[in-house]
Short mmCIF file of C-alpha atoms in Angstrom, two decimals:
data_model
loop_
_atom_site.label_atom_id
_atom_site.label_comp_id
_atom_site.label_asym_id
_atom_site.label_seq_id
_atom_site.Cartn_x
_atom_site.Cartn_y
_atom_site.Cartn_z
CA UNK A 1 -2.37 -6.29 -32.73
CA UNK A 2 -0.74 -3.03 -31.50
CA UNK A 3 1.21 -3.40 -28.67
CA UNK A 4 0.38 -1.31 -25.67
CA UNK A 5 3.76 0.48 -24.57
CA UNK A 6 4.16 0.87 -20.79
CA UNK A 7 4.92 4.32 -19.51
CA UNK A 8 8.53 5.69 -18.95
CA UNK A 9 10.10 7.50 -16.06
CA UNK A 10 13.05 9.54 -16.11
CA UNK A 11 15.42 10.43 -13.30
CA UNK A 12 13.35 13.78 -12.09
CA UNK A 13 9.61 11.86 -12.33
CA UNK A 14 11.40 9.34 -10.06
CA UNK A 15 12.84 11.47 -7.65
CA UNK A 16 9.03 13.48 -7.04
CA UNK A 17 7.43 9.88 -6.50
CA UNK A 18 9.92 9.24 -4.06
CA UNK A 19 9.55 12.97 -2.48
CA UNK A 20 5.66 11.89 -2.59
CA UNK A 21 6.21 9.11 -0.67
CA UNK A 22 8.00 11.14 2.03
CA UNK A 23 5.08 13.60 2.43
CA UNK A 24 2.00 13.16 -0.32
CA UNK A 25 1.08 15.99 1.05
CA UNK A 26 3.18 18.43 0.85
CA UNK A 27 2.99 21.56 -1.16
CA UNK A 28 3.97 21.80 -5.06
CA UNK A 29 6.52 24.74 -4.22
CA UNK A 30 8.05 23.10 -1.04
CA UNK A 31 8.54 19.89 -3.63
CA UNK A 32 9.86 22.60 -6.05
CA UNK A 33 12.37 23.86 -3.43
CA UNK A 34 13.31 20.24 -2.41
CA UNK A 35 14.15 18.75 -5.74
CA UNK A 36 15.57 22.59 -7.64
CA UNK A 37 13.11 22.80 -10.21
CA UNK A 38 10.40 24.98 -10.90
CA UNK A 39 6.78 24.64 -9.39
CA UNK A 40 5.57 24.35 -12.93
CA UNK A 41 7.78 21.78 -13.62
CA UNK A 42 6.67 19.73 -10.41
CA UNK A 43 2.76 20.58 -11.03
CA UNK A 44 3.15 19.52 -14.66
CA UNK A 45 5.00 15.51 -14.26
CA UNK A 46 2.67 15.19 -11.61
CA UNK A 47 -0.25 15.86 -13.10
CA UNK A 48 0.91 13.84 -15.98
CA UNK A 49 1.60 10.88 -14.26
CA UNK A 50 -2.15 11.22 -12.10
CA UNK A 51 -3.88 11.79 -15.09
CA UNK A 52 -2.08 8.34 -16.84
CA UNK A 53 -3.28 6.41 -13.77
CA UNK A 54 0.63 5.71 -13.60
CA UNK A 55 0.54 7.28 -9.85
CA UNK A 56 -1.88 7.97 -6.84
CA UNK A 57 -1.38 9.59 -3.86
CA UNK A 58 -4.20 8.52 -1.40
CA UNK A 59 -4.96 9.03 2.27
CA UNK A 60 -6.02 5.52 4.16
CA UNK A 61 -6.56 4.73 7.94
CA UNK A 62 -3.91 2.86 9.76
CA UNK A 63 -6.46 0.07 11.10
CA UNK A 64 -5.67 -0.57 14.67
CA UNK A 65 -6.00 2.68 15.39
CA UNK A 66 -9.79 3.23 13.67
CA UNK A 67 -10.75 -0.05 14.61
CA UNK A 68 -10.14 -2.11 11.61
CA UNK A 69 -10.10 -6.08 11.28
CA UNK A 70 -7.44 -6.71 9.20
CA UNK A 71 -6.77 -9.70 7.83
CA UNK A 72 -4.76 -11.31 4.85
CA UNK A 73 -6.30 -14.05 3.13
CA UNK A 74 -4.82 -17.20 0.83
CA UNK A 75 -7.41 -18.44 -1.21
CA UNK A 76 -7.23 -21.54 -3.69
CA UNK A 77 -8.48 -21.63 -7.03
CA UNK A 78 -9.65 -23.92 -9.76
CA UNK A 79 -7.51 -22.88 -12.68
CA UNK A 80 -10.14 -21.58 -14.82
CA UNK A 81 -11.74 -19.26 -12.09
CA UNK A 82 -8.77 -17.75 -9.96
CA UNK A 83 -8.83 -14.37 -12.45
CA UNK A 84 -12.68 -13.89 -11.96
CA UNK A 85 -12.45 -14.81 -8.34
CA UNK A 86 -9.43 -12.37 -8.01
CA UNK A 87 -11.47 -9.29 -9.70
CA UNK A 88 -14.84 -9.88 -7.85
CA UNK A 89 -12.87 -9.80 -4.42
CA UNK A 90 -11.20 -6.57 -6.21
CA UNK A 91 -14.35 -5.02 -6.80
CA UNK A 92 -15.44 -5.38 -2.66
CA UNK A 93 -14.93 -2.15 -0.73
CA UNK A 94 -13.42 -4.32 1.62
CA UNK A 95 -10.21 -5.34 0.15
CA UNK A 96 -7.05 -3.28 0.22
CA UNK A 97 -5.01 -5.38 -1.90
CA UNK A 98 -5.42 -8.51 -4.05
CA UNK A 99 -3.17 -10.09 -6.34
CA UNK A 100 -3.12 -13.34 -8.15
CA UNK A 101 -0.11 -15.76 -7.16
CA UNK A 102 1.93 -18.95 -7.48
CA UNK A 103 1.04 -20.57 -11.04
CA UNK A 104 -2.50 -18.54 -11.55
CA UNK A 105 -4.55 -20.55 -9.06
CA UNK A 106 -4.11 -18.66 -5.67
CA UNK A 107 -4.69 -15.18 -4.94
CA UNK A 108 -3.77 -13.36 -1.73
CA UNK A 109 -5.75 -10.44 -0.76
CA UNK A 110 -5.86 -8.08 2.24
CA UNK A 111 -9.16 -7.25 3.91
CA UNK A 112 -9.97 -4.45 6.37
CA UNK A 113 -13.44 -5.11 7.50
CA UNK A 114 -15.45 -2.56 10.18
CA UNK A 115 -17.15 -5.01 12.28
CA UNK A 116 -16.14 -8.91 13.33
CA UNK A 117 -19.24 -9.71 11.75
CA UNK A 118 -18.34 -8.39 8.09
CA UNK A 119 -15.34 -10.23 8.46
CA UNK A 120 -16.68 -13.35 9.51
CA UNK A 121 -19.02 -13.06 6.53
CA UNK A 122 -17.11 -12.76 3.98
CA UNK A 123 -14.44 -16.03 5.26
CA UNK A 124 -17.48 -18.27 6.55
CA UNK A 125 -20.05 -17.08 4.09
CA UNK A 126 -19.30 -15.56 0.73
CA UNK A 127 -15.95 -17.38 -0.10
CA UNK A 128 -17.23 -20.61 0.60
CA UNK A 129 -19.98 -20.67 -1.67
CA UNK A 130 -18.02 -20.04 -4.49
CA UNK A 131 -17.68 -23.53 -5.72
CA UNK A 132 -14.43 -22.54 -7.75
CA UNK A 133 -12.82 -21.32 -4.42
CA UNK A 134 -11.54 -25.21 -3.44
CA UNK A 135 -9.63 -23.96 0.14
CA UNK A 136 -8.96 -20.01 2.51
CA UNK A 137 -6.28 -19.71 5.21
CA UNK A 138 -6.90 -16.56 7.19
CA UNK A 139 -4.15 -14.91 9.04
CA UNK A 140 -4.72 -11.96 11.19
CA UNK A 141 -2.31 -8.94 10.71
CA UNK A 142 -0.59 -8.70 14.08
CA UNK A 143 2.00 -6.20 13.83
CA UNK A 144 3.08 -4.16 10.95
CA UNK A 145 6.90 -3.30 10.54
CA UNK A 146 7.34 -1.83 7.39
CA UNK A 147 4.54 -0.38 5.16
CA UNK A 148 1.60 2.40 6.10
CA UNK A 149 3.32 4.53 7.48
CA UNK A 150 6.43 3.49 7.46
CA UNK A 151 7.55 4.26 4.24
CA UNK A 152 8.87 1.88 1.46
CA UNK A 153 12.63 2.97 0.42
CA UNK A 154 13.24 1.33 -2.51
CA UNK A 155 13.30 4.14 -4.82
CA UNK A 156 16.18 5.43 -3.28
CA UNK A 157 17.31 8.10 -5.82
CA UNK A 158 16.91 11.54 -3.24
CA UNK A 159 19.95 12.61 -1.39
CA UNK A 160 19.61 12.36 2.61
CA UNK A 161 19.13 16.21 2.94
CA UNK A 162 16.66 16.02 0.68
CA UNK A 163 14.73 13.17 2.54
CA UNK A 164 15.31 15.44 5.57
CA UNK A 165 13.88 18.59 4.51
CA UNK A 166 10.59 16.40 3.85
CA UNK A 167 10.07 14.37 6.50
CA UNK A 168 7.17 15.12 9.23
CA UNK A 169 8.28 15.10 12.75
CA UNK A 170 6.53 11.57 14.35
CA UNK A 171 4.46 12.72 17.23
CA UNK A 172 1.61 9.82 17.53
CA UNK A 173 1.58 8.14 21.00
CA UNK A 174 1.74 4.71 21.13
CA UNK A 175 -1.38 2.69 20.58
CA UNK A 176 -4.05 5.34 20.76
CA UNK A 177 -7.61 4.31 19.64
CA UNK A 178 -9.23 6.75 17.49
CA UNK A 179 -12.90 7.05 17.51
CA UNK A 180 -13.71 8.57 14.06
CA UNK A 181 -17.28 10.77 13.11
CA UNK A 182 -19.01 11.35 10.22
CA UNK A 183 -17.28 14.08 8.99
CA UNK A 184 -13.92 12.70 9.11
CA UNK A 185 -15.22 9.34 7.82
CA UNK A 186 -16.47 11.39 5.09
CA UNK A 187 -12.82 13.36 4.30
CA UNK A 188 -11.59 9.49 4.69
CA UNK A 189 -13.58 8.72 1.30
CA UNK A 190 -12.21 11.80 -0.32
CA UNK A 191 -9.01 11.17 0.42
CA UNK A 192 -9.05 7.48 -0.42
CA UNK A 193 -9.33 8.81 -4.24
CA UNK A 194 -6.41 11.56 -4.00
CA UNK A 195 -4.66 11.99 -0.82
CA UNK A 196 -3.88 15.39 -2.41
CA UNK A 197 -7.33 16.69 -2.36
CA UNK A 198 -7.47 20.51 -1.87
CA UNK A 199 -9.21 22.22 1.80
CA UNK A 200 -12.06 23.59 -0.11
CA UNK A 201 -12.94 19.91 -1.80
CA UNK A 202 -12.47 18.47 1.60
CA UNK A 203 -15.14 21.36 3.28
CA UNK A 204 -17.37 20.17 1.01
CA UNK A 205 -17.50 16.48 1.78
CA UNK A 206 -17.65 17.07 5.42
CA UNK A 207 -19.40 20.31 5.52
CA UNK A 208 -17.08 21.98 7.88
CA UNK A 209 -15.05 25.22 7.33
CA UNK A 210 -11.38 25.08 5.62
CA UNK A 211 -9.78 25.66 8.64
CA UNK A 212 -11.39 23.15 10.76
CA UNK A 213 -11.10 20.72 7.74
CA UNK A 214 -6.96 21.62 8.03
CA UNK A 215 -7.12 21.21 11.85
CA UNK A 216 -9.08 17.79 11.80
CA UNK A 217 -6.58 16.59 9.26
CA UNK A 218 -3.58 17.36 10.97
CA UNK A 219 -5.32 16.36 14.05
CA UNK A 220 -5.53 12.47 12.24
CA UNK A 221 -1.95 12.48 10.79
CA UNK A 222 -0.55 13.38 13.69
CA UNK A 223 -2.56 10.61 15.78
CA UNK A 224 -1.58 7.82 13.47
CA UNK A 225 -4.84 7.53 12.40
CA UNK A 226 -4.02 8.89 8.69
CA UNK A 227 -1.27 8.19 6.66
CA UNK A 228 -0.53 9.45 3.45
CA UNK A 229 0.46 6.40 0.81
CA UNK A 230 2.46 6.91 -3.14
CA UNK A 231 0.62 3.85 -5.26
CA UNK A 232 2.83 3.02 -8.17
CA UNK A 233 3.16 0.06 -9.78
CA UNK A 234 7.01 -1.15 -8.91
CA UNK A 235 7.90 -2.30 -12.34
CA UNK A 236 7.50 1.34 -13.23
CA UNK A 237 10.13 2.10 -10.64
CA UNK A 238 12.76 -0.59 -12.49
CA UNK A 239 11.69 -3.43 -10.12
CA UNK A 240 10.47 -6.43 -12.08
CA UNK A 241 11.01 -9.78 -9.81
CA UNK A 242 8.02 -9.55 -6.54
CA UNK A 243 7.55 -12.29 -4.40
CA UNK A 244 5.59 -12.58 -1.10
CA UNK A 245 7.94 -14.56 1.68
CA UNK A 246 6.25 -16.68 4.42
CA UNK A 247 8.92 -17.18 7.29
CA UNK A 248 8.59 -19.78 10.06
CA UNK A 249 10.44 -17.90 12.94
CA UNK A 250 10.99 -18.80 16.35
CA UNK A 251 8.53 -16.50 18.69
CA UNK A 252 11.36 -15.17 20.33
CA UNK A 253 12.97 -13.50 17.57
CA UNK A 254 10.27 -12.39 15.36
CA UNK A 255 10.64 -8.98 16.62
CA UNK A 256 13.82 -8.66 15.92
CA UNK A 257 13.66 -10.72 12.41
CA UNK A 258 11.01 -8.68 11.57
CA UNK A 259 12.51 -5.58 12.39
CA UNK A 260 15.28 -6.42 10.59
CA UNK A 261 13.53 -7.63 7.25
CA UNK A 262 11.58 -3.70 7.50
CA UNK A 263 14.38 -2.18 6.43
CA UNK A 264 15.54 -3.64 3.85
CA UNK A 265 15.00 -1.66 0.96
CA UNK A 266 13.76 -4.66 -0.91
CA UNK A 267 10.67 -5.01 1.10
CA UNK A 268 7.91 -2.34 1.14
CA UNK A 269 5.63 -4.74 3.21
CA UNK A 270 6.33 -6.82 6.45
CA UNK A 271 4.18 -8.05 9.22
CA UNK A 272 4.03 -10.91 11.77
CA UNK A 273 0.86 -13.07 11.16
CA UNK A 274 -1.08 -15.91 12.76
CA UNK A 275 -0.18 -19.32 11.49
CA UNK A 276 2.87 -22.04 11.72
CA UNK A 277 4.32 -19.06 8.95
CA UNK A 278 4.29 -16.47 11.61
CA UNK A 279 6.05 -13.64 9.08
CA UNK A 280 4.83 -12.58 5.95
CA UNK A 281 7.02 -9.81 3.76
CA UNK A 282 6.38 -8.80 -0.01
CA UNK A 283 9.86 -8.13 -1.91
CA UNK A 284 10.40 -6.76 -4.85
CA UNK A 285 14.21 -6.60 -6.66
CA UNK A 286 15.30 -5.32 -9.70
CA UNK A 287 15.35 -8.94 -11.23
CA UNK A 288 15.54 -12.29 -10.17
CA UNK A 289 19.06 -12.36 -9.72
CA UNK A 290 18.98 -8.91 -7.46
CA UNK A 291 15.61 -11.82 -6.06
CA UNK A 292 17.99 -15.00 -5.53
CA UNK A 293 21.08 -12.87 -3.83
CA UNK A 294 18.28 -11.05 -1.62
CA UNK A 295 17.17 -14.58 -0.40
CA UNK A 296 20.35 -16.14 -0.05
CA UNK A 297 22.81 -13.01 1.23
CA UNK A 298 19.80 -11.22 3.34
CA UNK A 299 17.24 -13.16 4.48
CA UNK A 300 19.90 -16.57 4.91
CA UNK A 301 21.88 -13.97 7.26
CA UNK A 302 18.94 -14.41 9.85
CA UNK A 303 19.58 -17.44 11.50
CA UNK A 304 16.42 -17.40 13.50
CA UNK A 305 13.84 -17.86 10.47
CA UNK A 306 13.58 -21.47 10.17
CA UNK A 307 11.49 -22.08 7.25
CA UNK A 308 10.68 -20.04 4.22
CA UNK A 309 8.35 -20.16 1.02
CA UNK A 310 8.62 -18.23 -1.66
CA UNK A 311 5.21 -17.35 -3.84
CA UNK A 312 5.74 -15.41 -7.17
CA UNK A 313 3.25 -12.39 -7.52
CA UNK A 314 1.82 -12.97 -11.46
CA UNK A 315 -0.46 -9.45 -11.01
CA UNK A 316 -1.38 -7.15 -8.90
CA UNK A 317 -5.48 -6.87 -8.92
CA UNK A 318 -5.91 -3.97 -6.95
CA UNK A 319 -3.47 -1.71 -4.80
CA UNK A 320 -4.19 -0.35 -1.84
CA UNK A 321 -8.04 0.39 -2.64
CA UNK A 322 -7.01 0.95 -6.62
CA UNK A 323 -7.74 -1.38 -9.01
CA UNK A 324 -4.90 -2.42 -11.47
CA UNK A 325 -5.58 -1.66 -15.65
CA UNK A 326 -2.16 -3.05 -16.08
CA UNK A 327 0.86 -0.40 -14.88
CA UNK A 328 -2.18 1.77 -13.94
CA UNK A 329 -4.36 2.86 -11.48
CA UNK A 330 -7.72 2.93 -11.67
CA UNK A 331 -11.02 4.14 -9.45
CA UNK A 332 -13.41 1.23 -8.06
CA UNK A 333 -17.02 1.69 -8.63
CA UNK A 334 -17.26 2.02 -4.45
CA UNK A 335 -14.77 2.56 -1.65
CA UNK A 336 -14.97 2.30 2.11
CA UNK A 337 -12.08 3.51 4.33
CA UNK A 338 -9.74 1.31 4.43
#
């Protein structure tokens, strides 16, 4: 059987994604200009590394501010059915991210559902009719501090001027619903598929002109209600030991514990949660060593977190509205914002 060799990045390709993940938008030459190479050169590893599925730059809806119900979801499995369970739930437009867990039988998965009722569906409904499904926790997301947005900084390999000369100035308000139409829901689906999608393509989803298609976009990043997100499998990026971490933390601190835990460059996701494990992070470290000295040295620094379990992510499923043909990325059939 021929063995199926994983793709390789060298020091430039790693330096664009991270460039990407500062601004997925931003323009070949300005990345050119940023990172001293050609525009060619930029155009041609990115394209390379799109067209291997090994990268994705896509545009997604921070929820609270659309109107999402987001929840994250810890479902039990018979052994035999927890990969099948793990790719149907993949295959809804309604899950962001799903990967399988723990020893194979227990997959977590984000949802982002429109209405209460879709929600309730799927967790009162759907799941529990699936006879291999034996138990579901539901958590509600209540606060996000690192991921969206806020930008994972693992990678790590651009100089601070460089991060500088990239970065968008923050100018959403605080908490600002955003009522989205058709036509925006519409450049929402394009840019779920490539974040980088050119003004004309966008025009023609929402049948608007290219300059109102550029004003309504900025109009949503700078509201909050857009972000621009860099998918790429970690192990790509060097990183080979990922966890998720459930912290029991006293209600007092979780601000500040979660605070703290976002920025850490080991975690690209944190958020306080409903449940007697009130913080949930995912980390990923270079190994499990670089894993054990994060748990011990970082997180057993925070003397407010009280309890904490440790669950081993096996596979990642699907990726932030991507499904997962191992390292790569890969279009579902359907796809909803979110």
């Amino acid at each position: 059987m021929e063995t199926i060799k994983e793709p390789e990045l060298d020091g430039l390709d790693r330096m664009l994604v991270e460039a990407l993940m500062i601004d997925g938008r931003a323009s070949f030459s300005r990345l050119a200009e940023v990172l001293e190479v050609s525009d060619q050169t930029v155009i041609r590893r990115y394209r390379r590394m799109r067209t291997a599925g090994i990268l994705r730059v896509v545009g997604l809806p921070l929820g609270h501010r659309v109107g999402l119900f987001e929840s994250w979801l810890r479902v039990q499995c018979t052994p035999d059915a927890a990969v099948a369970v793990a790719d149907a739930l993949a295959r809804r437009p309604d899950t962001a991210w799903v990967t399988l867990n723990s020893g194979g039988t227990e997959i977590h998965c984000v949802t982002k559902a429109r209405t209460r009722q879709d929600r309730d569906a799927l967790l009162l409904q759907k799941l529990p009719r699936t006879r291999r499904v034996t138990a579901v926790s539901a958590h509600s997301i209540l606060r996000t501090y690192i991921g969206g947005p806020a930008r994972w900084r693992g990678p790590d390999v651009l100089t601070e001027a460089q991060v500088a000369a990239l970065e968008r100035p923050v100018t959403a308000g605080p908490g600002l619903r955003v009522k989205l139409d058709e036509a925006e829901l519409a450049m929402l689906a394009t840019l779920s598929h490539d974040g980088r999608a050119g003004y004309p393509e966008l025009a023609r989803a929402t049948r608007l002109s290219e300059s109102t298609v550029r004003r309504r976009l900025d109009q949503l990043r700078d509201s909050g209600a857009l972000y621009l997100d860099v998918e790429i499998d970690p192990l790509l990026l060097g990183f080979e030991s990922q966890a998720v971490l459930l912290a029991t933390v006293a209600p007092g601190e979780l601000a500040a514990v979660g605070a703290a835990i976002g920025r850490h460059r080991e975690v690209p996701f944190a958020a306080a949660i409903t449940g007697s494990a009130n913080l949930l992070a995912v980390v990923v470290c270079r190994d499990t060593d670089a894993f054990y000295d994060y748990l011990t040295e970082r997180i057993g620094a925070l003397k407010a977190v009280q309890n904490v379990e440790v669950v081993p992510v096996i596979r990642t499923v699907k990726r932030a509205g991507m499904l997962m043909d191992g390292s790569r990325l890969v279009d579902p059939p359907s796809q909803v914002i979110g």
